[in-house]
CSV table of C-alpha atoms and ligand atoms in Angstrom, one decimal:
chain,number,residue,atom,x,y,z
A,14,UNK,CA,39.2,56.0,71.2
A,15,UNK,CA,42.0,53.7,73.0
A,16,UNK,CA,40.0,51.2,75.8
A,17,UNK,CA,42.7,48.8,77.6
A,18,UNK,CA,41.6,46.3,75.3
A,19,UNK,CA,39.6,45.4,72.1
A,20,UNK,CA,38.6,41.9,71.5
A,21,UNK,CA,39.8,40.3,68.4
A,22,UNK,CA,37.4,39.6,65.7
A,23,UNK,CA,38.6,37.3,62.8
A,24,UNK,CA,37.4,37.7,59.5
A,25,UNK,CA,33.4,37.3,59.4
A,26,UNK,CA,34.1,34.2,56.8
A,27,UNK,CA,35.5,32.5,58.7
A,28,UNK,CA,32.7,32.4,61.0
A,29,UNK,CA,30.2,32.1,58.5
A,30,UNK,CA,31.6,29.0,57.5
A,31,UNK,CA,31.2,27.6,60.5
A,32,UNK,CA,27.3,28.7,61.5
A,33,UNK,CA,27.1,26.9,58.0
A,34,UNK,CA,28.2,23.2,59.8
A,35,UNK,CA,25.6,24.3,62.3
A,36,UNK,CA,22.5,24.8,60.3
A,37,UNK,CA,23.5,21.6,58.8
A,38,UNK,CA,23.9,19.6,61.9
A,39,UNK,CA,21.2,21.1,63.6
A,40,UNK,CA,22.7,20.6,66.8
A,41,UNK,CA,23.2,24.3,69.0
A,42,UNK,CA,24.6,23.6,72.2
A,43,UNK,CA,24.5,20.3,74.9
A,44,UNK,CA,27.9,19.0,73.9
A,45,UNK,CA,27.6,19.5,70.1
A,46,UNK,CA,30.4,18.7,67.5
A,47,UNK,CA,31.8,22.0,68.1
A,48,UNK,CA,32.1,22.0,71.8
A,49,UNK,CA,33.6,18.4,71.4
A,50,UNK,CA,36.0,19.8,68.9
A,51,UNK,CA,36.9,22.6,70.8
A,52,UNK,CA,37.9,20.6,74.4
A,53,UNK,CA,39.9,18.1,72.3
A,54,UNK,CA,42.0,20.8,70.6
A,55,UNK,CA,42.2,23.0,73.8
A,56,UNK,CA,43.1,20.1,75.6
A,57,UNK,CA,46.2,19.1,73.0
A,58,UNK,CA,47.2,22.6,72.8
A,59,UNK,CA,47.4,23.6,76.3
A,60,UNK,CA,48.7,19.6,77.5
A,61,UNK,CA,46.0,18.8,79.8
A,62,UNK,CA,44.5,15.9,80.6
A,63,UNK,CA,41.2,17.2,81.6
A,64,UNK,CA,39.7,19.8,79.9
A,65,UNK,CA,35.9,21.0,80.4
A,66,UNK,CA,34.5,23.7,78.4
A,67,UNK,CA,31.7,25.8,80.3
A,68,UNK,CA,29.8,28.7,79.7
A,69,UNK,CA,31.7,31.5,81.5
A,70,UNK,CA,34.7,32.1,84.0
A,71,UNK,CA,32.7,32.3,87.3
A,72,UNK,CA,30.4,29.6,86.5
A,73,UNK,CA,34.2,27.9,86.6
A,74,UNK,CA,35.0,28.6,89.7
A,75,UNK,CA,31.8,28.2,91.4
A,76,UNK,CA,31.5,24.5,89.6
A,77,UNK,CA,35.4,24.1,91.1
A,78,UNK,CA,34.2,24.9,95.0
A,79,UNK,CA,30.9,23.0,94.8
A,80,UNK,CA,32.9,19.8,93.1
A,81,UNK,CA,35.2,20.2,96.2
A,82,UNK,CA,32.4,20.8,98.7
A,83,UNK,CA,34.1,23.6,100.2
A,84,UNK,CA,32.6,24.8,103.4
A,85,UNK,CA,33.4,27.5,105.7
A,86,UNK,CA,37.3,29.4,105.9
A,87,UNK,CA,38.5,29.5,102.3
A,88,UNK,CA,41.8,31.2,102.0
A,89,UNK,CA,41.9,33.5,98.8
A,90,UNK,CA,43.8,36.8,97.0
A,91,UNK,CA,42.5,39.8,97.9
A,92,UNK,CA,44.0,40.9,94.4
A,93,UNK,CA,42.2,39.4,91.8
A,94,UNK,CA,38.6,40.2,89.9
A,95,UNK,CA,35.8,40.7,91.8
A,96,UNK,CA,34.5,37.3,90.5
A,97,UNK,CA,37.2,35.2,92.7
A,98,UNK,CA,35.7,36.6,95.9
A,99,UNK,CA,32.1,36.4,95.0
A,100,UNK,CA,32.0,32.6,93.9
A,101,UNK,CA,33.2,32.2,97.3
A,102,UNK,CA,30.2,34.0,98.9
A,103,UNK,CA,27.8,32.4,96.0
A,104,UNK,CA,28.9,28.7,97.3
A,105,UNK,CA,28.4,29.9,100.7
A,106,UNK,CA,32.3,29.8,101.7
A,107,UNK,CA,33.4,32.6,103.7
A,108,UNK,CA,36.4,34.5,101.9
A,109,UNK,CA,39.8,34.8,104.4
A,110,UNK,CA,42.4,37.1,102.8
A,111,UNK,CA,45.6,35.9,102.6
A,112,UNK,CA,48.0,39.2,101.3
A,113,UNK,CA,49.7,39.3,98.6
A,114,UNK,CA,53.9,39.7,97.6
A,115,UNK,CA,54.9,42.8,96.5
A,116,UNK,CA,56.9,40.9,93.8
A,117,UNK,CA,54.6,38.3,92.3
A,118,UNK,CA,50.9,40.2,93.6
A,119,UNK,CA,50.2,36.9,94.3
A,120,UNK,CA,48.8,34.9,97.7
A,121,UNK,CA,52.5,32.8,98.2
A,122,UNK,CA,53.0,30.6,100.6
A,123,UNK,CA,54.2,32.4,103.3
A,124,UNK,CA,50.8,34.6,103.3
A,125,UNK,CA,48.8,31.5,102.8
A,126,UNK,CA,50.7,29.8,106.0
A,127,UNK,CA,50.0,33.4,108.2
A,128,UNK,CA,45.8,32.9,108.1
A,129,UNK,CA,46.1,29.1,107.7
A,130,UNK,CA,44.1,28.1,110.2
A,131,UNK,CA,42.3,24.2,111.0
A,132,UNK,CA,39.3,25.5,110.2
A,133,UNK,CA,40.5,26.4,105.9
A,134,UNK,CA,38.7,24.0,104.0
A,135,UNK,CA,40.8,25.3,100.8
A,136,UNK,CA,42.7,27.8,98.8
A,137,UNK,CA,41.6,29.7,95.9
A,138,UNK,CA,44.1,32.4,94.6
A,139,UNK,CA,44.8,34.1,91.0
A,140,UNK,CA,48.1,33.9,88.9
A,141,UNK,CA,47.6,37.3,88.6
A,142,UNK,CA,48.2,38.4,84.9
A,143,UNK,CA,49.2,35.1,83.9
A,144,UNK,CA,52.3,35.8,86.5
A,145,UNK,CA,52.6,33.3,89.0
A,146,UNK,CA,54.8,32.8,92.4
A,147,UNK,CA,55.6,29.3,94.1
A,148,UNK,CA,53.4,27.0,92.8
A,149,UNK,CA,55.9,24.2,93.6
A,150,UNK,CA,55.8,25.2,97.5
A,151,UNK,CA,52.4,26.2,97.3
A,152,UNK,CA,51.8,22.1,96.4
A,153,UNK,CA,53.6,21.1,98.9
A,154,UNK,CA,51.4,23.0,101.5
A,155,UNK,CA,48.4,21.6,100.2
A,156,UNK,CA,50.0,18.2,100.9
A,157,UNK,CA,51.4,19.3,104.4
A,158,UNK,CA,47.8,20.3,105.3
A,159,UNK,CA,45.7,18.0,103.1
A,160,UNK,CA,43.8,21.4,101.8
A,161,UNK,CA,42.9,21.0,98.1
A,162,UNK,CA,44.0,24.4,95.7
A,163,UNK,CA,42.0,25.7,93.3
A,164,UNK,CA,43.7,28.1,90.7
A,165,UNK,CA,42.3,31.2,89.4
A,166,UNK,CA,43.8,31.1,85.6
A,167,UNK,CA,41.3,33.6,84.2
A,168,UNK,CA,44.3,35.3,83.1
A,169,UNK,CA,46.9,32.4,82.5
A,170,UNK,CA,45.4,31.1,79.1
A,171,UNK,CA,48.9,29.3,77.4
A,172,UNK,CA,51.1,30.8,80.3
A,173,UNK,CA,54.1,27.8,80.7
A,174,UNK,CA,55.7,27.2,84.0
A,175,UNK,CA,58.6,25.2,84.4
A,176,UNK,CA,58.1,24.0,81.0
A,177,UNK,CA,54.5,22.5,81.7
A,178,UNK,CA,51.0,24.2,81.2
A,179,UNK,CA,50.4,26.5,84.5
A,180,UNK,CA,46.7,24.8,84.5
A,181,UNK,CA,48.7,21.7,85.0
A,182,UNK,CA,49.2,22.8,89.1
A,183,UNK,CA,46.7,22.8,92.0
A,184,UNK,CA,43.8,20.8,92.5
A,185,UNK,CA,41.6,22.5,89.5
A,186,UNK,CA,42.5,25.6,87.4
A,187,UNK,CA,39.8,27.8,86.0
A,188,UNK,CA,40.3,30.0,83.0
A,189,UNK,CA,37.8,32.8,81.5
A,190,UNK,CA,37.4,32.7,77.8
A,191,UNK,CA,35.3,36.0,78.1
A,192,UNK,CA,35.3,38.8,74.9
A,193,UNK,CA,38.0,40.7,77.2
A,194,UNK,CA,40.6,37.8,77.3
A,195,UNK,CA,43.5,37.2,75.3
A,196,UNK,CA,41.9,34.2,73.8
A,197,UNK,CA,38.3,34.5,74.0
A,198,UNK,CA,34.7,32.5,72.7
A,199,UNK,CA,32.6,35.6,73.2
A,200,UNK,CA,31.5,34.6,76.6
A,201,UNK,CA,33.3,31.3,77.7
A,202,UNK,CA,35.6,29.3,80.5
A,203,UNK,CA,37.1,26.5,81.7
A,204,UNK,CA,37.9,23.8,84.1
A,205,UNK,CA,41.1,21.4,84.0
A,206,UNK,CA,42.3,19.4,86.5
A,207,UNK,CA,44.6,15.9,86.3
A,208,UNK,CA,42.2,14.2,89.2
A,209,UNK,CA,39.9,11.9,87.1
A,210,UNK,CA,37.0,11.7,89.4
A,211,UNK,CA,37.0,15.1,89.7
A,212,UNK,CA,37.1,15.2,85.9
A,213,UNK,CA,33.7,13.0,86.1
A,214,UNK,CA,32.0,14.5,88.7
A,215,UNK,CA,32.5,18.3,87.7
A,216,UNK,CA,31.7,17.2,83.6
A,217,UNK,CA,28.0,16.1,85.6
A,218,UNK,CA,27.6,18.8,87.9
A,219,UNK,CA,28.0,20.9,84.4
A,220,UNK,CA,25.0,19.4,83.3
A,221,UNK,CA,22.4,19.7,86.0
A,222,UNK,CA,23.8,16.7,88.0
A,223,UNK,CA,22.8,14.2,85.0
A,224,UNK,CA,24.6,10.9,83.9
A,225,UNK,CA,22.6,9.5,80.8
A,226,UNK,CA,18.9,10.2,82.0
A,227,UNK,CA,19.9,9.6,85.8
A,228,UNK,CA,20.2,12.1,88.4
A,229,UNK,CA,23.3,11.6,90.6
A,230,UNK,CA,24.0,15.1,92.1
A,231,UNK,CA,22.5,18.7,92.7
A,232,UNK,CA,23.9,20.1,89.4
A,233,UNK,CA,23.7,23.4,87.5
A,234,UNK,CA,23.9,24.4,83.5
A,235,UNK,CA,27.0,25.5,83.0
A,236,UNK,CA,27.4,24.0,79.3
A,237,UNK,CA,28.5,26.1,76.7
A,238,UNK,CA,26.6,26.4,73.0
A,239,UNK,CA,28.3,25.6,69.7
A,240,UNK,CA,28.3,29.1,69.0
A,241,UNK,CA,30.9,30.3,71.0
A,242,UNK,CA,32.6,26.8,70.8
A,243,UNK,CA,32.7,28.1,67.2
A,244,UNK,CA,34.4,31.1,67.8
A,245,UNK,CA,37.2,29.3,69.8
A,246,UNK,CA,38.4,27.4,66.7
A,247,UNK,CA,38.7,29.8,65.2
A,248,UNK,CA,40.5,32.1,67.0
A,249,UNK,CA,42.6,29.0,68.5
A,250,UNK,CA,44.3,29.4,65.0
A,251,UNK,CA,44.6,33.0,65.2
A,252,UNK,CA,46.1,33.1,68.8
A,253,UNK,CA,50.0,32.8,68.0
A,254,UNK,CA,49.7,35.8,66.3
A,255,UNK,CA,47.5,37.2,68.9
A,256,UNK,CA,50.4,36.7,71.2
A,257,UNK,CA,53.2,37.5,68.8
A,258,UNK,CA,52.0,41.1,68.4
A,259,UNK,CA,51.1,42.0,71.7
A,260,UNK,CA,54.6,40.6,72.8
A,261,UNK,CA,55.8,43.1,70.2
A,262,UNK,CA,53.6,45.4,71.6
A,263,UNK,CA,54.8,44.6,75.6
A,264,UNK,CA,58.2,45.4,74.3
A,265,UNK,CA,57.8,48.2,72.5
A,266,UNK,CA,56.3,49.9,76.0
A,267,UNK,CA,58.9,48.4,78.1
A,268,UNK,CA,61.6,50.1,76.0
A,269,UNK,CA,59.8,53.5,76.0
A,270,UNK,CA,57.9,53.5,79.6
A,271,UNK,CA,60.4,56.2,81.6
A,272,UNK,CA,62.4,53.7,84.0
A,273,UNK,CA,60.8,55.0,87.2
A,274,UNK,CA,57.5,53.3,86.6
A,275,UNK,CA,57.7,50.2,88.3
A,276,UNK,CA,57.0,47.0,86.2
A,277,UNK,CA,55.9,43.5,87.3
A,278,UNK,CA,58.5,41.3,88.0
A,279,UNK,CA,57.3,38.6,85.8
A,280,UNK,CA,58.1,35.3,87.1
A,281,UNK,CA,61.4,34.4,85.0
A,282,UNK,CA,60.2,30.6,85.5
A,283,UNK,CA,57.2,31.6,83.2
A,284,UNK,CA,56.2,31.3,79.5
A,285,UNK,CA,54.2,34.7,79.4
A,286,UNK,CA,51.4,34.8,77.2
A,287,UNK,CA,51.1,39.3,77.3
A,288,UNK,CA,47.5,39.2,78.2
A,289,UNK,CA,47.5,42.6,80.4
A,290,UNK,CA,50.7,45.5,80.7
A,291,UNK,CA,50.2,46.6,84.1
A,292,UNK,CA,52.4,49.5,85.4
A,293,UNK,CA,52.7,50.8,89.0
A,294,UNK,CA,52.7,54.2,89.5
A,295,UNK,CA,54.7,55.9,93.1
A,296,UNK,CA,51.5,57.3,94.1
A,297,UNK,CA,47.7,57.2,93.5
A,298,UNK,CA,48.2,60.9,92.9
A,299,UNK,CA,50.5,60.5,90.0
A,300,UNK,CA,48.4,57.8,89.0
A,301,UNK,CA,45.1,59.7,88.8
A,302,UNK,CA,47.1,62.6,86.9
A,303,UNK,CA,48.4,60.3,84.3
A,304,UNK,CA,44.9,58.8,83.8
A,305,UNK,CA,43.5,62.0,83.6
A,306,UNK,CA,46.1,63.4,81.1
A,307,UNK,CA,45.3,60.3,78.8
A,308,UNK,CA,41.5,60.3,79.4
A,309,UNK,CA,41.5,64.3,77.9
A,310,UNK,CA,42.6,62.1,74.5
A,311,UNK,CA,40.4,59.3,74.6
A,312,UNK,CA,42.5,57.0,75.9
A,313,UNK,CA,41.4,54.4,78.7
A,314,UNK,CA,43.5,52.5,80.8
A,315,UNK,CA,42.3,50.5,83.4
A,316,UNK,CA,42.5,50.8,87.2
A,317,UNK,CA,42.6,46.9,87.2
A,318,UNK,CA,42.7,45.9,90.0
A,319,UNK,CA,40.8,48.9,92.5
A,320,UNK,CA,40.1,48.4,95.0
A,321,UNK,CA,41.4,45.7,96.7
A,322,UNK,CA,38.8,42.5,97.1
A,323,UNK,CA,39.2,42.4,100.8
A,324,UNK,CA,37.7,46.2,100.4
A,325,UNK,CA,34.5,45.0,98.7
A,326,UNK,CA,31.6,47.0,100.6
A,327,UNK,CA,29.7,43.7,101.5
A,328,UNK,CA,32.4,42.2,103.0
A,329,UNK,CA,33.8,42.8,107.0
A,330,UNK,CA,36.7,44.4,106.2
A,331,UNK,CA,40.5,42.5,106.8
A,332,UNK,CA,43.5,44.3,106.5
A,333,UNK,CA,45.7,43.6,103.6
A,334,UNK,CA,48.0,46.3,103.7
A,335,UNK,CA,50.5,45.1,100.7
A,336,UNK,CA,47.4,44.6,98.0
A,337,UNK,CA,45.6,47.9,99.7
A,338,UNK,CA,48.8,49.5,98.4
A,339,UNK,CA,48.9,48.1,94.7
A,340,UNK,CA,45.6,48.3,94.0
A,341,UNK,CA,45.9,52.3,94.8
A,342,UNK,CA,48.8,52.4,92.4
A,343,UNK,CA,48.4,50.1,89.6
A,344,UNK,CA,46.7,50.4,86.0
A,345,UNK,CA,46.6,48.5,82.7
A,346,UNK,CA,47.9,50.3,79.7
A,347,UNK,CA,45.6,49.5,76.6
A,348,UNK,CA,46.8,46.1,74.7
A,349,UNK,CA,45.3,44.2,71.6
A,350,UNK,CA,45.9,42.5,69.0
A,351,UNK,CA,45.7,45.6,67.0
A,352,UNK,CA,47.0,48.5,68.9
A,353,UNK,CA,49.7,50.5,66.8
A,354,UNK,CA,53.4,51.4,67.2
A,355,UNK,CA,52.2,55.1,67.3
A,356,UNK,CA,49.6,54.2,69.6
A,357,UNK,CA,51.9,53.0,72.1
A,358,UNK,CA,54.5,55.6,71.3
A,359,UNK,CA,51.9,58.2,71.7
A,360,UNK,CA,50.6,56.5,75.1
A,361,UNK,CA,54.5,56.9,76.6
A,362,UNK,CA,54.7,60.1,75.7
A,363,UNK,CA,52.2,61.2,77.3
A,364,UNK,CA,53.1,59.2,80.5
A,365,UNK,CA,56.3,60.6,80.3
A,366,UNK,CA,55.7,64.5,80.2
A,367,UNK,CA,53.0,63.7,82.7
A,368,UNK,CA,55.5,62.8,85.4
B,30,LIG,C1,37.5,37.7,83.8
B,30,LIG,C2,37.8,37.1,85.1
B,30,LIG,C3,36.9,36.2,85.8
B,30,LIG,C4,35.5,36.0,85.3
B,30,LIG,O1,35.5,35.4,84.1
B,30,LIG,P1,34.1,35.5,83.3
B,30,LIG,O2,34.3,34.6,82.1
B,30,LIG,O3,33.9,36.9,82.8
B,30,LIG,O4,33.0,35.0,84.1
B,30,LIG,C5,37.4,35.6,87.0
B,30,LIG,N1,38.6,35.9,87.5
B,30,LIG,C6,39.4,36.7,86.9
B,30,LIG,C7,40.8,36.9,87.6
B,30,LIG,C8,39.1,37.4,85.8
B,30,LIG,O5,39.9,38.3,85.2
């Protein structure tokens, strides 16, 4: 059985050596060695000032709005997880769709200006696998307007643009560090923004509002345990080849993927880190009969994104007609760190004679 992804495991030795440095320190989560450890070498490897380590990707974004005190019209991708839209509606902001390119299949600025209205409080959008569009001119609109941005970069783990760390733009960027990610801590995220009383206020709002034994703010726990901290070294020092082979892998499908199946145009301004191989298909129809001709041989893409956010059921519906579109056509082909040459060859084939 193929799934779209399998989470990397190191070797069990590795790990066992460090649950050993646990049972010796005694200390299992509230900012333990390991969790200290873990945000100073995240930090130095991704080149960001402020790095907080918390205990999943939507607890992220949730801590991000609440830090901001969002309130009201917040202007967001209507391709993304589900997660980006409901830790709107969680913090009691009320999601506005802004469409997406058909190039990037990402909330740009002109999209962002077409709902901007004076009642958006903020932005929150995705650099949809790890690609990005105009951040630079996206910037620039939050200054015009005074709006802050927050960053969706659940995907974007190590993902460069313009030479700096894409967590390095916007307000505060988010990543997930969940079992699915390309680098992962079993369950996992994080917050990083450049703002230092931001920095402050979000590292208390982590922590049920504390500072020292004082209570300051309405907080929640969003800490993360030494356990999983444990697993991120770890596989910190695995992730280059992580990346390496699924870049091999990325390139291996681009060069056997017939050329009528569209790609994404990856933004050429970007350092891609290969976390997801999304293809777009001419029609949900030819979609639905590849899928179907891999499923008969156990192999699973993923229809990721479907549907479109600004379809969720709870929601009243707005029309995004460009991400309505994508989202019918799109899927991720399987990636790991371990998928085969003959898996992939195998995978194309099939696509292929499918057509
Ligand atoms: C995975 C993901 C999340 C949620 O992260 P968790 O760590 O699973 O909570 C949020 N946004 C996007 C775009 C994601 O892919």
């Amino acid at each position: 059985m193929l799934h779209v992804t399998k989470s990397f495991l190191p070797d069990i030795k590795e790990y066992i050596s460090l649950l050993e440095e646990i049972w010796t320190n005694g200390q299992l989560t509230n900012d333990g060695p390991l969790v200290i450890e873990l945000e100073r070498k995240l930090a130095e490897y991704l080149e960001v000032e402020h790095f907080l380590y918390v205990s999943n990707g939507t607890i992220a974004l949730q801590l991000a709005i609440n830090a901001l005190e969002l309130a009201g019209d917040v202007i967001t991708t209507p391709f993304s997880y589900c997660a980006t839209t409901t830790s709107l509606i969680w913090e009691k902001c009320n999601p506005i769709f802004a469409d997406i390119s058909p190039i990037s299949l990402t909330s740009e600025r002109v999209q962002i200006e077409r709902v901007l209205t004076t009642d958006s409080k903020g932005i929150l959008t995705t650099h949809v696998y790890g690609n990005c569009a105009d951040l630079l001119d996206q910037e620039q609109l939050a200054a015009d307007y005074q709006i802050p941005i927050i960053y969706d970069g659940a995907h974007a783990f190590g993902v460069r643009h313009q030479g700096k760390s894409i967590f390095n733009y916007g307000t505060i960027s988010t990543c997930s560090f969940h079992a699915t990610k390309i680098f992962h801590t079993i369950e996992g995220g994080a917050l990083i923004t450049r703002d230092s009383n931001l920095a402050e206020k979000l590292r208390g709002i982590r922590s049920f509002g504390h500072k020292g034994d004082d209570y300051f703010a309405a907080g929640i726990n969003g800490k993360n345990s030494e356990f999983h901290a444990a697993m991120g070294l770890i596989n910190l020092k695995h992730f280059p080849q992580i990346k390496a082979h699924r870049q091999l892998a990325s390139e291996l499908y681009e060069l056997r993927l017939p050329a009528e199946i569209q790609r994404i145009a990856w933004n050429s301004e970007n350092d891609r880190n290969y976390s997801y191989f999304p293809v777009i298909f001419s029609s949900e129809e030819t979609l639905l009969k590849v899928l179907r001709a891999l499923n008969a041989v156990q192999i699973f893409p993923r229809r990721y994104f479907y549907p479109a956010l600004n379809e969720l059921p709870y929601l009243t519906y707005q029309a995004c007609p460009v991400a309505e579109d994508i989202a019918k056509r799109i899927v991720c082909l399987p990636l790991s760190a371990e998928i085969s040459t003959v898996d992939i060859e195998r995978i194309c084939s099939i696509i292929s004679s499918t057509l």
